[in-house]
Amino acid sequence: MNNHVRRVSLVLTLLVIWSSLLVTGCKEESNPSGGGGGKPSLPQVPTNFGGVTPQNVLVAVRGAYSVSSGIPGIPNVEIDYGQAVAVFNQGSPSSVSVVANNTTHNLTKDGNTFYFVPNPANITPGATSIGIDYTGNAQFTVQGYNLTTNTISVPSRISISNLSTGANLNKNSNFQVSWTGGAGGTTWQAFIVDSRGNTVTREGTSGSSTTFPTSTLSGLSAGSGMVIVVRYTYTFSNNQEAVLVGEAVSSVSVNIQ
């Protein structure tokens, strides 16, 4: 994977995990790497485009983050969130928007990156969703760069099914992650990240669970961490110069021991 694809993957991961951490409203969870509230150090997601290296990447993300209810005996609540990111290494677009569920969302520009991250202030008491509502397809509109294909399907909601918020991860034992949903995704990725950004990753195209062997967990640091599962699909545009990606993501905070 070349450098610009790595940057795209890192930006996407940062948006996905940082927004989901913000949703919790818990300072200690939103800053697992310490440092007075700064954004945590996060890994890249090694997205596989079948050997092709697109110059421009546009991603629609449907996410679910498990939040503790804080009440004994009451199960966790999952907050659904929708967001988008577009990174351009070719062309000079001036604006990017995405239409989902008949609603247009304008992305914020930062250099050659455009992004939409839900504002956690918009979560009202009892609400379980925030941001873009991806129902069916996501349609991107780019001013200053003509997309020959501008629509991508977003996989159905995915949820980590065998872990609760704050679950313990013992580095001395094999660790299984299971999930439900994610229909429409052609590839899955599961990864564990510790508070220092150390990461272990597994990937496949079928099944709904994976096991991280003890040998892969030894490099993780004890303390707070996250387990993330991604299921995605993609389509090329502009003779493979651009790729549109639809992702479903689920994440749960864990205690690495």
C-alpha positions as a LaTeX table, in Angstrom:
\begin{tabular}{lrrr}
\hline
Residue & $x$ (\AA) & $y$ (\AA) & $z$ (\AA) \\
\hline
Met1 & 0.00 & 0.00 & 0.00 \\
Asn2 & 1.50 & 3.34 & $-1.00$ \\
Asn3 & 1.70 & 6.43 & 1.17 \\
His4 & $-1.38$ & 8.29 & $-0.02$ \\
Val5 & $-3.59$ & 5.21 & 0.48 \\
Arg6 & $-2.13$ & 4.85 & 3.96 \\
Arg7 & $-3.03$ & 8.48 & 4.68 \\
Val8 & $-6.58$ & 7.90 & 3.44 \\
Ser9 & $-6.92$ & 4.85 & 5.65 \\
Leu10 & $-5.57$ & 6.74 & 8.66 \\
Val11 & $-7.90$ & 9.68 & 8.09 \\
Leu12 & $-10.86$ & 7.33 & 7.79 \\
Thr13 & $-9.95$ & 5.45 & 10.96 \\
Leu14 & $-9.45$ & 8.70 & 12.85 \\
Leu15 & $-12.89$ & 9.94 & 11.82 \\
Val16 & $-14.60$ & 6.67 & 12.63 \\
Ile17 & $-13.05$ & 6.10 & 16.02 \\
Trp18 & $-12.73$ & 9.70 & 17.16 \\
Ser19 & $-16.38$ & 10.47 & 16.47 \\
Ser20 & $-17.50$ & 7.28 & 18.15 \\
Leu21 & $-15.38$ & 8.10 & 21.19 \\
Leu22 & $-16.88$ & 11.58 & 21.33 \\
Val23 & $-20.35$ & 10.10 & 21.30 \\
Thr24 & $-19.75$ & 8.46 & 24.66 \\
Gly25 & $-19.28$ & 11.80 & 26.38 \\
Cys26 & $-16.70$ & 10.18 & 28.65 \\
Lys27 & $-13.42$ & 12.06 & 28.87 \\
Glu28 & $-11.43$ & 9.08 & 29.96 \\
Glu29 & $-12.63$ & 7.05 & 26.98 \\
Ser30 & $-12.24$ & 9.87 & 24.49 \\
Asn31 & $-8.58$ & 10.25 & 25.36 \\
Pro32 & $-7.16$ & 6.77 & 25.81 \\
Ser33 & $-3.63$ & 7.95 & 25.04 \\
Gly34 & $-3.68$ & 10.72 & 27.61 \\
Gly35 & $-2.31$ & 14.19 & 27.05 \\
Gly36 & $-5.02$ & 16.50 & 28.31 \\
Gly37 & $-7.85$ & 15.73 & 25.90 \\
Gly38 & $-5.92$ & 15.44 & 22.63 \\
Lys39 & $-7.07$ & 13.04 & 19.95 \\
Pro40 & $-5.87$ & 9.46 & 20.51 \\
Ser41 & $-3.12$ & 7.87 & 18.46 \\
Leu42 & $-4.88$ & 5.57 & 16.02 \\
Pro43 & $-3.89$ & 2.90 & 13.47 \\
Gln44 & $-4.55$ & 2.72 & 9.78 \\
Val45 & $-7.16$ & 0.42 & 8.33 \\
Pro46 & $-5.39$ & $-1.61$ & 5.59 \\
Thr47 & $-8.12$ & $-1.27$ & 2.95 \\
Asn48 & $-7.66$ & $-3.64$ & 0.03 \\
Phe49 & $-8.71$ & $-2.46$ & $-3.45$ \\
Gly50 & $-7.64$ & $-5.60$ & $-5.28$ \\
Gly51 & $-4.16$ & $-4.34$ & $-6.10$ \\
Val52 & $-5.38$ & $-1.05$ & $-7.63$ \\
Thr53 & $-4.07$ & 2.23 & $-6.19$ \\
Pro54 & $-6.75$ & 4.90 & $-6.67$ \\
Gln55 & $-5.64$ & 8.51 & $-6.36$ \\
Asn56 & $-8.97$ & 9.71 & $-4.93$ \\
Val57 & $-11.00$ & 7.94 & $-2.26$ \\
Leu58 & $-14.56$ & 8.77 & $-1.17$ \\
Val59 & $-16.01$ & 6.85 & 1.76 \\
Ala60 & $-19.47$ & 6.58 & 3.32 \\
Val61 & $-19.40$ & 5.15 & 6.85 \\
Arg62 & $-22.28$ & 3.64 & 8.82 \\
Gly63 & $-21.09$ & 3.12 & 12.39 \\
Ala64 & $-22.28$ & 1.63 & 15.67 \\
Tyr65 & $-20.55$ & 2.25 & 18.99 \\
Ser66 & $-21.40$ & 0.39 & 22.18 \\
Val67 & $-22.00$ & 2.66 & 25.18 \\
Ser68 & $-22.43$ & 1.46 & 28.76 \\
Ser69 & $-25.85$ & 2.24 & 30.24 \\
Gly70 & $-24.17$ & 2.87 & 33.60 \\
Ile71 & $-26.98$ & 0.99 & 35.34 \\
Pro72 & $-26.36$ & $-2.51$ & 36.74 \\
Gly73 & $-28.48$ & $-5.07$ & 34.93 \\
Ile74 & $-29.27$ & $-2.74$ & 32.04 \\
Pro75 & $-27.55$ & $-3.76$ & 28.79 \\
Asn76 & $-25.32$ & $-1.51$ & 26.75 \\
Val77 & $-26.81$ & 0.96 & 24.31 \\
Glu78 & $-25.46$ & 1.18 & 20.77 \\
Ile79 & $-25.24$ & 4.64 & 19.23 \\
Asp80 & $-25.56$ & 4.64 & 15.43 \\
Tyr81 & $-23.64$ & 7.31 & 13.53 \\
Gly82 & $-23.08$ & 8.17 & 9.88 \\
Gln83 & $-20.16$ & 10.09 & 8.43 \\
Ala84 & $-18.16$ & 10.61 & 5.24 \\
Val85 & $-14.64$ & 11.42 & 4.10 \\
Ala86 & $-13.12$ & 12.16 & 0.69 \\
Val87 & $-9.41$ & 12.54 & $-0.06$ \\
Phe88 & $-8.18$ & 13.82 & $-3.43$ \\
Asn89 & $-4.66$ & 13.43 & $-4.78$ \\
Gln90 & $-5.75$ & 14.23 & $-8.35$ \\
Gly91 & $-7.92$ & 17.18 & $-9.38$ \\
Ser92 & $-8.82$ & 20.29 & $-7.41$ \\
Pro93 & $-12.38$ & 19.94 & $-6.14$ \\
Ser94 & $-13.88$ & 22.93 & $-4.35$ \\
Ser95 & $-16.67$ & 21.15 & $-2.50$ \\
Val96 & $-18.02$ & 17.69 & $-1.76$ \\
Ser97 & $-21.46$ & 16.64 & $-0.59$ \\
Val98 & $-23.19$ & 13.32 & $-0.07$ \\
Val99 & $-26.89$ & 12.54 & $-0.40$ \\
Ala100 & $-28.33$ & 9.79 & 1.79 \\
Asn101 & $-31.97$ & 9.08 & 2.59 \\
Asn102 & $-32.96$ & 12.13 & 0.48 \\
Thr103 & $-30.87$ & 14.49 & 2.62 \\
Thr104 & $-27.80$ & 16.40 & 1.42 \\
His105 & $-24.79$ & 16.72 & 3.72 \\
Asn106 & $-21.96$ & 19.12 & 2.90 \\
Leu107 & $-18.46$ & 17.99 & 3.87 \\
Thr108 & $-15.94$ & 20.30 & 5.54 \\
Lys109 & $-12.79$ & 21.03 & 3.54 \\
Asp110 & $-9.31$ & 20.66 & 5.04 \\
Gly111 & $-6.64$ & 20.83 & 2.34 \\
Asn112 & $-7.28$ & 17.95 & $-0.05$ \\
Thr113 & $-9.51$ & 16.21 & 2.49 \\
Phe114 & $-13.26$ & 16.67 & 2.90 \\
Tyr115 & $-15.08$ & 15.17 & 5.87 \\
Phe116 & $-18.35$ & 15.03 & 7.77 \\
Val117 & $-18.17$ & 14.06 & 11.44 \\
Pro118 & $-21.34$ & 14.07 & 13.57 \\
Asn119 & $-21.49$ & 16.61 & 16.37 \\
Pro120 & $-22.06$ & 14.80 & 19.68 \\
Ala121 & $-23.89$ & 17.92 & 20.92 \\
Asn122 & $-26.72$ & 16.87 & 18.61 \\
Ile123 & $-27.45$ & 13.77 & 20.67 \\
Thr124 & $-30.55$ & 14.43 & 22.72 \\
Pro125 & $-31.38$ & 12.35 & 25.83 \\
Gly126 & $-32.57$ & 8.94 & 24.73 \\
Ala127 & $-31.37$ & 9.36 & 21.14 \\
Thr128 & $-29.60$ & 6.40 & 19.59 \\
Ser129 & $-28.48$ & 7.87 & 16.25 \\
Ile130 & $-26.49$ & 10.84 & 15.00 \\
Gly131 & $-25.09$ & 12.15 & 11.72 \\
Ile132 & $-25.87$ & 10.85 & 8.24 \\
Asp133 & $-28.71$ & 8.34 & 7.90 \\
Tyr134 & $-27.45$ & 5.87 & 5.31 \\
Thr135 & $-30.51$ & 4.08 & 3.98 \\
Gly136 & $-29.57$ & 2.28 & 0.78 \\
Asn137 & $-27.06$ & 4.14 & $-1.36$ \\
Ala138 & $-24.80$ & 7.14 & $-0.78$ \\
Gln139 & $-24.45$ & 9.57 & $-3.68$ \\
Phe140 & $-21.43$ & 11.89 & $-3.82$ \\
Thr141 & $-21.39$ & 15.23 & $-5.65$ \\
Val142 & $-18.02$ & 16.86 & $-6.27$ \\
Gln143 & $-17.58$ & 20.39 & $-7.61$ \\
Gly144 & $-14.43$ & 20.70 & $-9.72$ \\
Tyr145 & $-13.96$ & 16.97 & $-10.34$ \\
Asn146 & $-16.37$ & 15.00 & $-12.51$ \\
Leu147 & $-17.11$ & 11.55 & $-11.09$ \\
Thr148 & $-18.15$ & 9.11 & $-13.81$ \\
Thr149 & $-19.61$ & 6.92 & $-11.05$ \\
Asn150 & $-20.85$ & 8.70 & $-7.94$ \\
Thr151 & $-22.99$ & 6.17 & $-6.05$ \\
Ile152 & $-21.98$ & 3.45 & $-3.60$ \\
Ser153 & $-24.09$ & 1.07 & $-1.54$ \\
Val154 & $-23.47$ & 1.09 & 2.21 \\
Pro155 & $-23.51$ & $-2.29$ & 4.00 \\
Ser156 & $-26.21$ & $-2.87$ & 6.58 \\
Arg157 & $-25.60$ & $-2.04$ & 10.22 \\
Ile158 & $-22.92$ & $-4.23$ & 11.81 \\
Ser159 & $-22.63$ & $-4.99$ & 15.53 \\
Ile160 & $-19.99$ & $-6.77$ & 17.60 \\
Ser161 & $-22.10$ & $-9.44$ & 19.29 \\
Asn162 & $-19.90$ & $-11.16$ & 21.88 \\
Leu163 & $-18.33$ & $-8.20$ & 23.70 \\
Ser164 & $-19.69$ & $-5.59$ & 26.08 \\
Thr165 & $-18.19$ & $-2.19$ & 26.80 \\
Gly166 & $-15.28$ & $-2.58$ & 29.22 \\
Ala167 & $-14.81$ & $-6.30$ & 28.55 \\
Asn168 & $-11.43$ & $-7.71$ & 29.53 \\
Leu169 & $-8.96$ & $-8.83$ & 26.86 \\
Asn170 & $-6.41$ & $-11.27$ & 28.22 \\
Lys171 & $-3.25$ & $-11.17$ & 26.08 \\
Asn172 & $-2.34$ & $-14.66$ & 27.30 \\
Ser173 & $-5.37$ & $-16.30$ & 25.71 \\
Asn174 & $-6.80$ & $-16.50$ & 22.22 \\
Phe175 & $-9.37$ & $-13.74$ & 21.74 \\
Gln176 & $-12.50$ & $-14.23$ & 19.65 \\
Val177 & $-14.54$ & $-11.44$ & 18.05 \\
Ser178 & $-17.99$ & $-12.16$ & 16.60 \\
Trp179 & $-20.42$ & $-9.87$ & 14.81 \\
Thr180 & $-23.82$ & $-9.72$ & 13.18 \\
Gly181 & $-25.01$ & $-7.69$ & 10.19 \\
Gly182 & $-22.88$ & $-5.99$ & 7.56 \\
Ala183 & $-24.85$ & $-7.42$ & 4.62 \\
Gly184 & $-23.65$ & $-6.00$ & 1.34 \\
Gly185 & $-20.01$ & $-5.88$ & 2.43 \\
Thr186 & $-17.61$ & $-8.00$ & 0.39 \\
Thr187 & $-14.67$ & $-7.94$ & 2.81 \\
Trp188 & $-14.40$ & $-7.81$ & 6.59 \\
Gln189 & $-11.60$ & $-6.55$ & 8.80 \\
Ala190 & $-11.28$ & $-6.90$ & 12.56 \\
Phe191 & $-8.61$ & $-5.17$ & 14.56 \\
Ile192 & $-7.59$ & $-4.39$ & 18.10 \\
Val193 & $-5.83$ & $-1.15$ & 19.01 \\
Asp194 & $-4.26$ & $-0.25$ & 22.34 \\
Ser195 & $-3.81$ & 3.21 & 23.85 \\
Arg196 & $-0.41$ & 3.61 & 22.17 \\
Gly197 & $-1.76$ & 2.88 & 18.69 \\
Asn198 & $-0.31$ & $-0.65$ & 18.48 \\
Thr199 & $-2.59$ & $-2.72$ & 16.30 \\
Val200 & $-3.32$ & $-6.33$ & 15.36 \\
Thr201 & $-5.52$ & $-7.04$ & 12.34 \\
Arg202 & $-7.33$ & $-9.92$ & 10.71 \\
Glu203 & $-9.17$ & $-9.89$ & 7.37 \\
Gly204 & $-11.44$ & $-12.14$ & 5.34 \\
Thr205 & $-14.36$ & $-12.29$ & 2.93 \\
Ser206 & $-16.72$ & $-14.76$ & 4.60 \\
Gly207 & $-17.83$ & $-15.72$ & 8.09 \\
Ser208 & $-18.97$ & $-13.66$ & 11.06 \\
Ser209 & $-16.21$ & $-14.25$ & 13.61 \\
Thr210 & $-12.45$ & $-14.42$ & 13.89 \\
Thr211 & $-9.94$ & $-15.41$ & 16.56 \\
Phe212 & $-6.78$ & $-13.49$ & 17.37 \\
Pro213 & $-4.16$ & $-16.01$ & 18.54 \\
Thr214 & $-2.13$ & $-15.25$ & 21.64 \\
Ser215 & 1.01 & $-14.83$ & 19.55 \\
Thr216 & $-0.46$ & $-11.75$ & 17.85 \\
Leu217 & $-1.61$ & $-10.10$ & 21.09 \\
Ser218 & 1.73 & $-9.99$ & 22.91 \\
Gly219 & 2.71 & $-6.61$ & 21.45 \\
Leu220 & $-0.35$ & $-4.82$ & 22.79 \\
Ser221 & 0.06 & $-2.57$ & 25.82 \\
Ala222 & $-2.03$ & $-3.14$ & 28.93 \\
Gly223 & $-4.76$ & $-0.59$ & 29.57 \\
Ser224 & $-7.62$ & 0.80 & 27.54 \\
Gly225 & $-8.14$ & $-0.35$ & 23.99 \\
Met226 & $-10.72$ & $-0.85$ & 21.30 \\
Val227 & $-12.00$ & $-3.69$ & 19.18 \\
Ile228 & $-13.26$ & $-2.64$ & 15.76 \\
Val229 & $-14.97$ & $-4.65$ & 13.03 \\
Val230 & $-15.36$ & $-3.24$ & 9.51 \\
Arg231 & $-17.28$ & $-4.67$ & 6.58 \\
Tyr232 & $-16.96$ & $-2.82$ & 3.28 \\
Thr233 & $-17.60$ & $-2.79$ & $-0.45$ \\
Tyr234 & $-16.22$ & $-0.53$ & $-3.16$ \\
Thr235 & $-16.60$ & 0.55 & $-6.77$ \\
Phe236 & $-14.17$ & 2.35 & $-9.08$ \\
Ser237 & $-14.75$ & 5.58 & $-10.99$ \\
Asn238 & $-12.83$ & 7.58 & $-13.61$ \\
Asn239 & $-10.90$ & 4.58 & $-14.95$ \\
Gln240 & $-9.85$ & 3.53 & $-11.44$ \\
Glu241 & $-8.45$ & 6.98 & $-10.63$ \\
Ala242 & $-11.13$ & 7.21 & $-7.92$ \\
Val243 & $-12.78$ & 4.66 & $-5.68$ \\
Leu244 & $-16.02$ & 4.93 & $-3.72$ \\
Val245 & $-16.21$ & 2.86 & $-0.53$ \\
Gly246 & $-19.23$ & 1.92 & 1.57 \\
Glu247 & $-18.37$ & 0.78 & 5.10 \\
Ala248 & $-20.19$ & $-0.51$ & 8.13 \\
Val249 & $-18.20$ & $-0.26$ & 11.38 \\
Ser250 & $-18.75$ & $-1.43$ & 14.94 \\
Ser251 & $-16.46$ & $-0.65$ & 17.87 \\
Val252 & $-16.31$ & $-1.56$ & 21.55 \\
Ser253 & $-13.91$ & $-0.33$ & 24.22 \\
Val254 & $-12.01$ & $-3.04$ & 26.14 \\
Asn255 & $-9.52$ & $-3.40$ & 28.98 \\
Ile256 & $-6.31$ & $-5.06$ & 27.78 \\
Gln257 & $-4.66$ & $-7.14$ & 30.49 \\
\hline
\end{tabular}
